[in-house]
PDB file of C-alpha atoms in Angstrom:
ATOM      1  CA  UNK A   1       0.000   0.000   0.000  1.00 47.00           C
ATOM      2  CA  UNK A   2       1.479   3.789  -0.628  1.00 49.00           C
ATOM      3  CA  UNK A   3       2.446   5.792   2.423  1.00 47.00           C
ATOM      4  CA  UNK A   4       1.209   8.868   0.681  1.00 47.00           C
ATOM      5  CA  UNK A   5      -1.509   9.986  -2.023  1.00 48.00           C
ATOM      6  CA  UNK A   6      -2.374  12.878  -4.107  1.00 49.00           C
ATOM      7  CA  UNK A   7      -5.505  14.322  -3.882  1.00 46.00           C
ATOM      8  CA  UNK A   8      -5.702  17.793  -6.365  1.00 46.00           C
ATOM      9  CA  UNK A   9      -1.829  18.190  -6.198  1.00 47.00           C
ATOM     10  CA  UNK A  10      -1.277  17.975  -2.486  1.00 46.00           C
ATOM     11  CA  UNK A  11       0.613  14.802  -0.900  1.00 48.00           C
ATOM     12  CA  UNK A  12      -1.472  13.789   1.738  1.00 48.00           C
ATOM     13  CA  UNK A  13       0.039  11.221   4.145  1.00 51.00           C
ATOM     14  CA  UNK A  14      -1.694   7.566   4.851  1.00 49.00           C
ATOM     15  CA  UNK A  15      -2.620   5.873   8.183  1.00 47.00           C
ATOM     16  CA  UNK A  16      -0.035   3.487   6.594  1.00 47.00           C
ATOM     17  CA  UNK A  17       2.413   6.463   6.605  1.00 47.00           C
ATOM     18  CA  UNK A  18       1.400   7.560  10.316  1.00 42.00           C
ATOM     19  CA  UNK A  19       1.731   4.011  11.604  1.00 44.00           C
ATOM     20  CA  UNK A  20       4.956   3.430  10.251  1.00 46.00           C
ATOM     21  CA  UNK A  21       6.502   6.714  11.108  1.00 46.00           C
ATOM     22  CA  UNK A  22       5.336   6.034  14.503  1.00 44.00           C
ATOM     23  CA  UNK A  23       7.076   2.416  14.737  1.00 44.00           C
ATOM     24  CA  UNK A  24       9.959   4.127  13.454  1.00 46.00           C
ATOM     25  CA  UNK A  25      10.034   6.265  16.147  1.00 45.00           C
ATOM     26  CA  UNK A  26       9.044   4.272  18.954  1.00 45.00           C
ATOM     27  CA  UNK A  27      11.768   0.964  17.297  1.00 46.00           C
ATOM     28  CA  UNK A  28      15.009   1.014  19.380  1.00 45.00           C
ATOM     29  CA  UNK A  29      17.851   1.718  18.004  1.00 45.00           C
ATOM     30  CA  UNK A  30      20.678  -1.039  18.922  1.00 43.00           C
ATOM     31  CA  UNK A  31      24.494   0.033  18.116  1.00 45.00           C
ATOM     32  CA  UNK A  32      25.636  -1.917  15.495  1.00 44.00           C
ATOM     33  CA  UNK A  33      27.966  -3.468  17.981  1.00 45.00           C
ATOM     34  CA  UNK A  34      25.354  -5.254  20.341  1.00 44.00           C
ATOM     35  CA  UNK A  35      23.042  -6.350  16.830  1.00 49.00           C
ATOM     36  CA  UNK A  36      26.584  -7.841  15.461  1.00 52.00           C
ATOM     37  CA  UNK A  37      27.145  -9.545  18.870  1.00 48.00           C
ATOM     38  CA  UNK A  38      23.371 -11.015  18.906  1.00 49.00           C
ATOM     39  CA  UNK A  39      23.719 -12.204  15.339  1.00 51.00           C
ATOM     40  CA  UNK A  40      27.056 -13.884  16.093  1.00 53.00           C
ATOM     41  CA  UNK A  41      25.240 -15.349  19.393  1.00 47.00           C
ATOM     42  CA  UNK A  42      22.181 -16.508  17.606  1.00 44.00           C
ATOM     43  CA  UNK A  43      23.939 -18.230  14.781  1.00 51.00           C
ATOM     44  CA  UNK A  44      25.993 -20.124  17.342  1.00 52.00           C
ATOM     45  CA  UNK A  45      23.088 -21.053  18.603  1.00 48.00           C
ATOM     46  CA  UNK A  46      21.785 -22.342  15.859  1.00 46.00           C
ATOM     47  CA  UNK A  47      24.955 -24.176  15.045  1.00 44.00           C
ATOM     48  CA  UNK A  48      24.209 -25.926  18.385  1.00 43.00           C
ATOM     49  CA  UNK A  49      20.688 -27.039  18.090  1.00 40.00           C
ATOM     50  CA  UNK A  50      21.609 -28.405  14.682  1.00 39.00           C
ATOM     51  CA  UNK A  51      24.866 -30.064  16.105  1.00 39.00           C
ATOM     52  CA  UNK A  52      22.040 -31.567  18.741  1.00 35.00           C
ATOM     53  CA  UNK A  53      19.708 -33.025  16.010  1.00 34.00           C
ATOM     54  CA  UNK A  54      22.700 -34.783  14.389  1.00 33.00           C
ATOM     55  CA  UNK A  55      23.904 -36.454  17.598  1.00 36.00           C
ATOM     56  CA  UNK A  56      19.692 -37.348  18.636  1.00 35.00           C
ATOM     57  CA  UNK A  57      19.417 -38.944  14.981  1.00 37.00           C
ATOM     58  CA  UNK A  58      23.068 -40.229  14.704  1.00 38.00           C
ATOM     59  CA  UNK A  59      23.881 -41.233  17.905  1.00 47.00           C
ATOM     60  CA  UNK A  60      24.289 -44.891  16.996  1.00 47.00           C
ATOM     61  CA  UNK A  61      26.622 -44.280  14.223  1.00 48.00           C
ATOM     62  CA  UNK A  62      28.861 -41.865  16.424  1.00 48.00           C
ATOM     63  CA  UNK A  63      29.119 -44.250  19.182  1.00 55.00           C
ATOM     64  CA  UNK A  64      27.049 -42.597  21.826  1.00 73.00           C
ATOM     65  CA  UNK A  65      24.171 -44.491  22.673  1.00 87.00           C
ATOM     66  CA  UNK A  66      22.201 -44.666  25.257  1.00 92.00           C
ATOM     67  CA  UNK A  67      22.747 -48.738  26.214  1.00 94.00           C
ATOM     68  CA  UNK A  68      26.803 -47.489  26.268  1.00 94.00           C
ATOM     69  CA  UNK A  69      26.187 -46.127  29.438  1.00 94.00           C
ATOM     70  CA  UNK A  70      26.311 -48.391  32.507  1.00 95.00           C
ATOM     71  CA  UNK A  71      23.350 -50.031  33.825  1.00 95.00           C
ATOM     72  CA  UNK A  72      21.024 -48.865  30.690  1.00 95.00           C
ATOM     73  CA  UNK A  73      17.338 -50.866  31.439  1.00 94.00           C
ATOM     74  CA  UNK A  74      18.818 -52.536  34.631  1.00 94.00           C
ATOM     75  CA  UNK A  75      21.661 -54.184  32.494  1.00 95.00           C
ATOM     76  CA  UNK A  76      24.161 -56.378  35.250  1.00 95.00           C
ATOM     77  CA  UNK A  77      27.280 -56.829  33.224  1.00 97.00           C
ATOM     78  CA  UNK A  78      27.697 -53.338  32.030  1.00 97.00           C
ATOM     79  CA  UNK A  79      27.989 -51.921  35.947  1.00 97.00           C
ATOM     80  CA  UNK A  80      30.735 -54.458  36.453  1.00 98.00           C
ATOM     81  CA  UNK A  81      34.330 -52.936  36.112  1.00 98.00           C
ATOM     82  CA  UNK A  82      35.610 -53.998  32.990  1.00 97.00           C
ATOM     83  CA  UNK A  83      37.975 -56.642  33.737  1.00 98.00           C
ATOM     84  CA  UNK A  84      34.742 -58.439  35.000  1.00 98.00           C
ATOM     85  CA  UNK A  85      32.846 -57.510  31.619  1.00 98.00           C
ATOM     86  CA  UNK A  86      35.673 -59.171  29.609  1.00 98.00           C
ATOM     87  CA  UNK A  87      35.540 -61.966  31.983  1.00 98.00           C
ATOM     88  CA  UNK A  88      31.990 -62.610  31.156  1.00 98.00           C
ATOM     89  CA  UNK A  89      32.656 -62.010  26.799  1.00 98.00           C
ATOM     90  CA  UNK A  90      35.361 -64.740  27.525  1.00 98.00           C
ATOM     91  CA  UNK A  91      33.264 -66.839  29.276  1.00 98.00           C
ATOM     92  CA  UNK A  92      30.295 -66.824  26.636  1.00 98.00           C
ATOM     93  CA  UNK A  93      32.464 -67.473  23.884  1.00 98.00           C
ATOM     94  CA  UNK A  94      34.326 -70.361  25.598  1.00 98.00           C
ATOM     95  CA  UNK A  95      30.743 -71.786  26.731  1.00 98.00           C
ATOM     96  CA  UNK A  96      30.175 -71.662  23.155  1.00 98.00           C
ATOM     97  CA  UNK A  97      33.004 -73.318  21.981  1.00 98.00           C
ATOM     98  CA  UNK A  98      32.852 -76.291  24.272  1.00 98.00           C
ATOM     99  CA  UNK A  99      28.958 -76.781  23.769  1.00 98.00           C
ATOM    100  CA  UNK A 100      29.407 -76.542  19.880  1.00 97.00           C
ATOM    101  CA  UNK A 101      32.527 -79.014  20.080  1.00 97.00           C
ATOM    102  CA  UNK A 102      30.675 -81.347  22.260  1.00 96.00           C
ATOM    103  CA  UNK A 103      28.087 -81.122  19.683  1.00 94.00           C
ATOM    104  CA  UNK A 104      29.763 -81.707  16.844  1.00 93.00           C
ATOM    105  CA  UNK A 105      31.555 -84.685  18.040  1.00 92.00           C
ATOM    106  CA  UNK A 106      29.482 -85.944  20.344  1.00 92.00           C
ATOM    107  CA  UNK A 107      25.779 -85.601  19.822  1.00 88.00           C
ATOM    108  CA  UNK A 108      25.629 -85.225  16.196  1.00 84.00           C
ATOM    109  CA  UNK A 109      27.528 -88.343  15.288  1.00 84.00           C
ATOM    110  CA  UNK A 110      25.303 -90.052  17.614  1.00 86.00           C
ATOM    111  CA  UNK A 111      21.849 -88.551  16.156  1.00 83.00           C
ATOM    112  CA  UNK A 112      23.114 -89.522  12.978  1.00 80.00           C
ATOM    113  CA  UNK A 113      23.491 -92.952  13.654  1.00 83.00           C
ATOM    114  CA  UNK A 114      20.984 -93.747  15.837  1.00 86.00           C
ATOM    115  CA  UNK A 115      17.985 -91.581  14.130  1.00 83.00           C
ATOM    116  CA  UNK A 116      19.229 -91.488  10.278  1.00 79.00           C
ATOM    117  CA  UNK A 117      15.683 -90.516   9.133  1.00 81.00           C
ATOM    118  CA  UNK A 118      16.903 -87.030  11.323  1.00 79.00           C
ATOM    119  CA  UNK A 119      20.018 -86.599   9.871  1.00 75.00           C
ATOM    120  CA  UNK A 120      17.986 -86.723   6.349  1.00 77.00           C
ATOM    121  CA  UNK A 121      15.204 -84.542   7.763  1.00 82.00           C
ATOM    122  CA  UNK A 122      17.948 -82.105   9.050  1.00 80.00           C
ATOM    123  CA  UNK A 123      19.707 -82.008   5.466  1.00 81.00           C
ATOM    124  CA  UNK A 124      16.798 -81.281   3.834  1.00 84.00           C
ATOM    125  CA  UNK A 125      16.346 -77.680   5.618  1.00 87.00           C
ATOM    126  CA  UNK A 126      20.266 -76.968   4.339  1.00 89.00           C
ATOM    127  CA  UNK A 127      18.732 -74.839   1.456  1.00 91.00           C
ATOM    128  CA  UNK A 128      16.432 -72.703   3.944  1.00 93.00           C
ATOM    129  CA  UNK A 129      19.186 -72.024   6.243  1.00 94.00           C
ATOM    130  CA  UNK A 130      21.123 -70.624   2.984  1.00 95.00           C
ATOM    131  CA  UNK A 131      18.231 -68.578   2.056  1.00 96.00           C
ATOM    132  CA  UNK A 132      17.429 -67.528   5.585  1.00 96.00           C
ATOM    133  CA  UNK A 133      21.672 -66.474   5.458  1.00 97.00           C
ATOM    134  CA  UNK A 134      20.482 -64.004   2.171  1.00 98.00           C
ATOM    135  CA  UNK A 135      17.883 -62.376   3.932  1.00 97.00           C
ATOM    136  CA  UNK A 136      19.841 -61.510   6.971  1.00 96.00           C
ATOM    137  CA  UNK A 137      22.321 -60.044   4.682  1.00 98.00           C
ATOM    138  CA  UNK A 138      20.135 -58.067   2.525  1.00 98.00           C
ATOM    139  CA  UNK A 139      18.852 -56.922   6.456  1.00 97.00           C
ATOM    140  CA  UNK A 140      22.171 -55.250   6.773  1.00 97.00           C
ATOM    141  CA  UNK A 141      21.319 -52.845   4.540  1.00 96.00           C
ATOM    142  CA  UNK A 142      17.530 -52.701   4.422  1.00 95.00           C
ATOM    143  CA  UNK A 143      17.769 -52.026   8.410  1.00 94.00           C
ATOM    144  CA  UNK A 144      21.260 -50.707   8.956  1.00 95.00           C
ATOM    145  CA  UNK A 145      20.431 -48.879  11.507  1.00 93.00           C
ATOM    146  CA  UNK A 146      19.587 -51.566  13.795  1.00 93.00           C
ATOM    147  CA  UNK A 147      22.318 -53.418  12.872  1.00 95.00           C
ATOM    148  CA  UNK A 148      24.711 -50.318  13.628  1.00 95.00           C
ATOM    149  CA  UNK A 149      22.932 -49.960  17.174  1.00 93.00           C
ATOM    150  CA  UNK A 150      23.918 -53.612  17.857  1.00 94.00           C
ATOM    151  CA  UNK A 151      27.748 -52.915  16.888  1.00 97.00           C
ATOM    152  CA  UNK A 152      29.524 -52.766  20.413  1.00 97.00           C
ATOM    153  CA  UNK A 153      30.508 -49.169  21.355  1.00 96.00           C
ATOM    154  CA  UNK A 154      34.511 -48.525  20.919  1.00 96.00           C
ATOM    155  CA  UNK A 155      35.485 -49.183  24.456  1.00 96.00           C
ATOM    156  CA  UNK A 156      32.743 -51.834  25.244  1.00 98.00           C
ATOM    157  CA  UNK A 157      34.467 -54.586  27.787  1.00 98.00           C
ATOM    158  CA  UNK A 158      36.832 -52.581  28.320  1.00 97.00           C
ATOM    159  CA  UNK A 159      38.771 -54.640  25.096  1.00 98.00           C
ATOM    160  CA  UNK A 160      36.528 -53.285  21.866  1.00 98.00           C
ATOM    161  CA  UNK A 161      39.356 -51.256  20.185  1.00 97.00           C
ATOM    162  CA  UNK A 162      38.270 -52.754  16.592  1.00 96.00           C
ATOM    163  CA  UNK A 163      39.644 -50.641  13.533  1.00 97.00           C
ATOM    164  CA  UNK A 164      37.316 -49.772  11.008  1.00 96.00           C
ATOM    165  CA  UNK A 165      33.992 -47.531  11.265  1.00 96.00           C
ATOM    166  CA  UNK A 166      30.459 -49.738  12.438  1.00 96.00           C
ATOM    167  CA  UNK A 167      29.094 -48.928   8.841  1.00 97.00           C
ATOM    168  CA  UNK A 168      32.031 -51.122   7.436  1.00 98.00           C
ATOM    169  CA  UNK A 169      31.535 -53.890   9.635  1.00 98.00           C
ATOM    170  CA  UNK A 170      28.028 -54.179   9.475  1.00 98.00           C
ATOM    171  CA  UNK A 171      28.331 -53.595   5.359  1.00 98.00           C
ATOM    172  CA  UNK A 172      30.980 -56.196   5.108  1.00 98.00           C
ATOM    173  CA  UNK A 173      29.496 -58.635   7.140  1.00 98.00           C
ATOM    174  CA  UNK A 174      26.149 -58.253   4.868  1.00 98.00           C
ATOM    175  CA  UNK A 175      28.222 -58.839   2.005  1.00 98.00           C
ATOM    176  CA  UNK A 176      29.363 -62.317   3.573  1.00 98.00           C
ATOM    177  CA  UNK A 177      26.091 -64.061   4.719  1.00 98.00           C
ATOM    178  CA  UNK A 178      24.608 -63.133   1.234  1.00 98.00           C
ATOM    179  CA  UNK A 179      27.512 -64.973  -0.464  1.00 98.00           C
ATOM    180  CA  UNK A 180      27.190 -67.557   2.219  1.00 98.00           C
ATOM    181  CA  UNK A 181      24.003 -68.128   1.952  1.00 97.00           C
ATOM    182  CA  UNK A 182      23.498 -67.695  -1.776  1.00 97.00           C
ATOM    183  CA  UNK A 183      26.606 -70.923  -1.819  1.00 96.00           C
ATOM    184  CA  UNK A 184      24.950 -72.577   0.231  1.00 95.00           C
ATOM    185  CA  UNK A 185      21.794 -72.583  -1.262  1.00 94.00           C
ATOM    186  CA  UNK A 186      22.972 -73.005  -5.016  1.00 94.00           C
ATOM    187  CA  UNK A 187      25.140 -75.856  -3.133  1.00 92.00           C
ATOM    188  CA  UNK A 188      22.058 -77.900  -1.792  1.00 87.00           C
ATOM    189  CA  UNK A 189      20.866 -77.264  -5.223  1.00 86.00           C
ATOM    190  CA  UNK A 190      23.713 -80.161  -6.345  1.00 84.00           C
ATOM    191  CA  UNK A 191      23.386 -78.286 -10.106  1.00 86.00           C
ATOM    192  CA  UNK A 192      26.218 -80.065 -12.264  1.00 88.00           C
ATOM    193  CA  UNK A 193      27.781 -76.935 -13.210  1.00 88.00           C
ATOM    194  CA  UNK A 194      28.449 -76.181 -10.296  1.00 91.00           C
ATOM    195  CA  UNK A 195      31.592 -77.420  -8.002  1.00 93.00           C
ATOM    196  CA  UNK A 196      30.679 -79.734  -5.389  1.00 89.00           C
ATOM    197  CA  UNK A 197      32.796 -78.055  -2.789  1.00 93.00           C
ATOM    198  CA  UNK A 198      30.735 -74.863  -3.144  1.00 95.00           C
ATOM    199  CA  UNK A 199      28.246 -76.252  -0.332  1.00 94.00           C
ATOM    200  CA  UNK A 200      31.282 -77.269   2.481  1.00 94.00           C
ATOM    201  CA  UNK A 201      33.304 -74.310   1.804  1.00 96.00           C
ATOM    202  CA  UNK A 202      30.025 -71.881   1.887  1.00 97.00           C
ATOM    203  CA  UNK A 203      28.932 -73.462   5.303  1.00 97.00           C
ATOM    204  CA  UNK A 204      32.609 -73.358   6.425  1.00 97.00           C
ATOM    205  CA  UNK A 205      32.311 -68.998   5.707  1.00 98.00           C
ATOM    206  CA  UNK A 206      29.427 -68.864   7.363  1.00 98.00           C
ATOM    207  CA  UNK A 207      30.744 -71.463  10.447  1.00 98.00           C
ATOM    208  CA  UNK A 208      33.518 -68.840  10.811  1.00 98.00           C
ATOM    209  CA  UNK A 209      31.230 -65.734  10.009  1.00 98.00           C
ATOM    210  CA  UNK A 210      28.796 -66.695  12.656  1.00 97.00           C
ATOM    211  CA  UNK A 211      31.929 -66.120  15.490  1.00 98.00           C
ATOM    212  CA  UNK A 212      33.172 -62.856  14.115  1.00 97.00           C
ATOM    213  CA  UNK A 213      29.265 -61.399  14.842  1.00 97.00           C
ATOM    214  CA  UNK A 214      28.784 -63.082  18.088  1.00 98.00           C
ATOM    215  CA  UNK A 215      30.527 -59.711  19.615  1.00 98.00           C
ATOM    216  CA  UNK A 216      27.068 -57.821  18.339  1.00 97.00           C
ATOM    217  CA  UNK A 217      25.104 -60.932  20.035  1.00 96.00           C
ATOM    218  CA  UNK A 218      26.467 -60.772  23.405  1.00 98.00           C
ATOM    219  CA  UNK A 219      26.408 -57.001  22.918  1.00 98.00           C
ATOM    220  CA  UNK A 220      22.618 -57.184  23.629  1.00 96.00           C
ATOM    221  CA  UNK A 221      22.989 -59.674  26.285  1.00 97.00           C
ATOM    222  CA  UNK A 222      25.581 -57.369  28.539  1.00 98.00           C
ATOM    223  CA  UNK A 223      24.105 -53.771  27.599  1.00 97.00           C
ATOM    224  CA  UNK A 224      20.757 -54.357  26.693  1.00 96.00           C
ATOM    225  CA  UNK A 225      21.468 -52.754  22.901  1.00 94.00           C
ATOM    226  CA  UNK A 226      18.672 -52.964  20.803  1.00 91.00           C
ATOM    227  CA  UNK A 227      18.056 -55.535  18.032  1.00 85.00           C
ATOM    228  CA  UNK A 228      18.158 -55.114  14.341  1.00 87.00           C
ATOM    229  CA  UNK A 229      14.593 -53.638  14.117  1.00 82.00           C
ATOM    230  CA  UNK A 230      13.234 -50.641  11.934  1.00 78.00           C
ATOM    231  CA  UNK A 231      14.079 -46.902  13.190  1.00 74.00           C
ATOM    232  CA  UNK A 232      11.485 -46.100  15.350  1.00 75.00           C
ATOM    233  CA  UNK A 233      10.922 -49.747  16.723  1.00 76.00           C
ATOM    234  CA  UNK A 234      12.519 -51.339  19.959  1.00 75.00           C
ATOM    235  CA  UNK A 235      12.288 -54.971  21.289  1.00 78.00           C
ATOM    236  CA  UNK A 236      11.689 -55.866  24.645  1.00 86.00           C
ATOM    237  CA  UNK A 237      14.569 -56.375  26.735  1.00 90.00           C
ATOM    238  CA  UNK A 238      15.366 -59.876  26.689  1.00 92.00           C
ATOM    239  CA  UNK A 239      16.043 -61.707  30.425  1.00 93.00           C
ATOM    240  CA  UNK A 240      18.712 -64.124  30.469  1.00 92.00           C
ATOM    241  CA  UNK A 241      16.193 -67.057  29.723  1.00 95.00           C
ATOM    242  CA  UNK A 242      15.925 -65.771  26.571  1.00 95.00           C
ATOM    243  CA  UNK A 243      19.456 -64.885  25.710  1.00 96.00           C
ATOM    244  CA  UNK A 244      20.421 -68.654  27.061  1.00 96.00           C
ATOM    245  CA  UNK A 245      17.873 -70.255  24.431  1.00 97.00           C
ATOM    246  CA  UNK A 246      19.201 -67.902  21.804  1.00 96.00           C
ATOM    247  CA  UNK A 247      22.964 -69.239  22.597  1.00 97.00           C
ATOM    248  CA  UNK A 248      21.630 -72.901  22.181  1.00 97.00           C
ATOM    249  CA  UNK A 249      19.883 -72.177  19.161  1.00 96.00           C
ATOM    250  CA  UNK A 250      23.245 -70.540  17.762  1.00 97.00           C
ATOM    251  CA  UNK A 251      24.936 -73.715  19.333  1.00 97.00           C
ATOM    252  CA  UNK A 252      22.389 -75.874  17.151  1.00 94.00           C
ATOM    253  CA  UNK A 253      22.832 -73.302  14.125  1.00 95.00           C
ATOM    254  CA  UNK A 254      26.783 -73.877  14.347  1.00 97.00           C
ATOM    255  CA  UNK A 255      26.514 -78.129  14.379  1.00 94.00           C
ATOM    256  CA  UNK A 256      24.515 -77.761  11.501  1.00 93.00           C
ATOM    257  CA  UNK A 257      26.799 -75.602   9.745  1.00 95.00           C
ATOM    258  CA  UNK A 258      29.781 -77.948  10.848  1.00 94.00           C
ATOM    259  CA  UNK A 259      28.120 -80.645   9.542  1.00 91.00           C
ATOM    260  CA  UNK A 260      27.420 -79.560   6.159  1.00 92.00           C
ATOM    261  CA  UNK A 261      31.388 -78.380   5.975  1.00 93.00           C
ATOM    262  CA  UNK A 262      32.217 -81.996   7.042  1.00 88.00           C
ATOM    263  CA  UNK A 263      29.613 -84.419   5.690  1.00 77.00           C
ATOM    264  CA  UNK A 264      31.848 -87.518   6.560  1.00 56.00           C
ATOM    265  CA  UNK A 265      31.904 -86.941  10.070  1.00 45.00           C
ATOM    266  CA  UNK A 266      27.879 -87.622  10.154  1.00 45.00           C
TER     267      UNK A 266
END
């Protein structure tokens, strides 16, 4: 709208005109000074709040989570000092070890020789377990996030000093169960073109894959870190029934896998 109009010649102000003269008048005038100062204080502010939203939404990736703090959702193992926490890493993967040996030489020669219809039975699923191997890669990527919020913080145990970023782990460990799985399944397939070691050497991978995740595993059992759900989804904590049947399920997963590697041993 104009400030001003002309009525027969004469410039007659507006109430426009009158109103803004008048908030002239009445503004403050700051030095130039104090208005630099404010802008300098207000874009550091803003600097802040945006460095804030980063660390909210990226927190995971950085390192900073909220399970890397001791105790997070009543977790035991994490208030221990860490010589105790290693203790306790050490003794999960050693349980492993001896239950999987005992396993492999024990009970699954037995089963197979006692119960043969089993044994078949149990070869049978090989191709589902190679296909179940390609989905939890593809996961990797398709829910990184989650994955990345089950990587152990640097520092975890007190030991967790692993080069390389949590993006490249969790990437390159995708990368391995699909070509694990996709052997494995193409193996059971028993196509001629194929070689026929492509099924024992692809269960063999994934044998040996399945120990350089377990960190991530037992990650959830001593700091309550999430599982490898959708952003915006959590899990219940699980009590240490659950994280007991999930070691002798990864116990049964690892004789399998050991058996497919070493078919003669059946």
């Amino acid at each position: 709208m104009p400030l001003h109009c002309r009525l027969h010649g004469v410039t007659i102000p507006t109430p426009t005109a009158y109103a803004s003269s008048a908030h002239r008048a009445h503004r403050p005038v700051l030095p130039s000074t104090l208005t630099d100062t404010n802008r300098r204080a207000l874009n550091q502010g803003r600097a802040r709040s945006g460095c804030f939203r980063r660390l909210v939404v990226r927190s995971s990736k950085d390192g900073i989570t909220p399970w890397s703090t001791p105790g997070y959702k009543g977790a035991a193992v994490s208030q221990l000092p860490e010589a105790a926490q290693a203790g306790v890493l050490a003794g999960v993967f050693a349980a492993l070890g001896v239950a999987t040996t005992a396993s492999c030489t024990l009970l699954g020669p037995a089963v197979a020789s006692t119960v043969p219809g089993l044994y078949a039975f149990s070869e049978s699923t090989w191709p589902l377990i190679g296909l179940t191997y390609v989905a939890a890669g593809v996961a990797h990527f398709g829910v990184e996030q989650g994955f990345l919020d089950m990587y152990p913080h640097r520092g975890a145990w007190g030991i967790w000093y692993l080069p390389g970023s949590p993006s490249f782990h969790v990437r390159w460990t995708g990368v391995a169960e699909v070509a694990g799985g996709a052997g494995l399944l193409l193996g059971a397939l028993h196509l001629p073109l194929l070689p026929e070691w492509l099924e024992s050497a692809s269960a063999l991978g994934l044998f040996a894959l399945s120990w350089a995740v377990y960190p991530a595993n037992i990650y959830m059992f001593t700091h309550n870190a999430p599982g490898p759900v959708p952003e915006g989804q959590e899990l219940p904590v699980i009590n240490w029934q659950g994280h007991l049947a999930r070691g002798v399920l990864q116990v049964f997963l690892l004789s399998i896998l050991w058996g497919i590697a070493h078919p003669m041993q059946q």
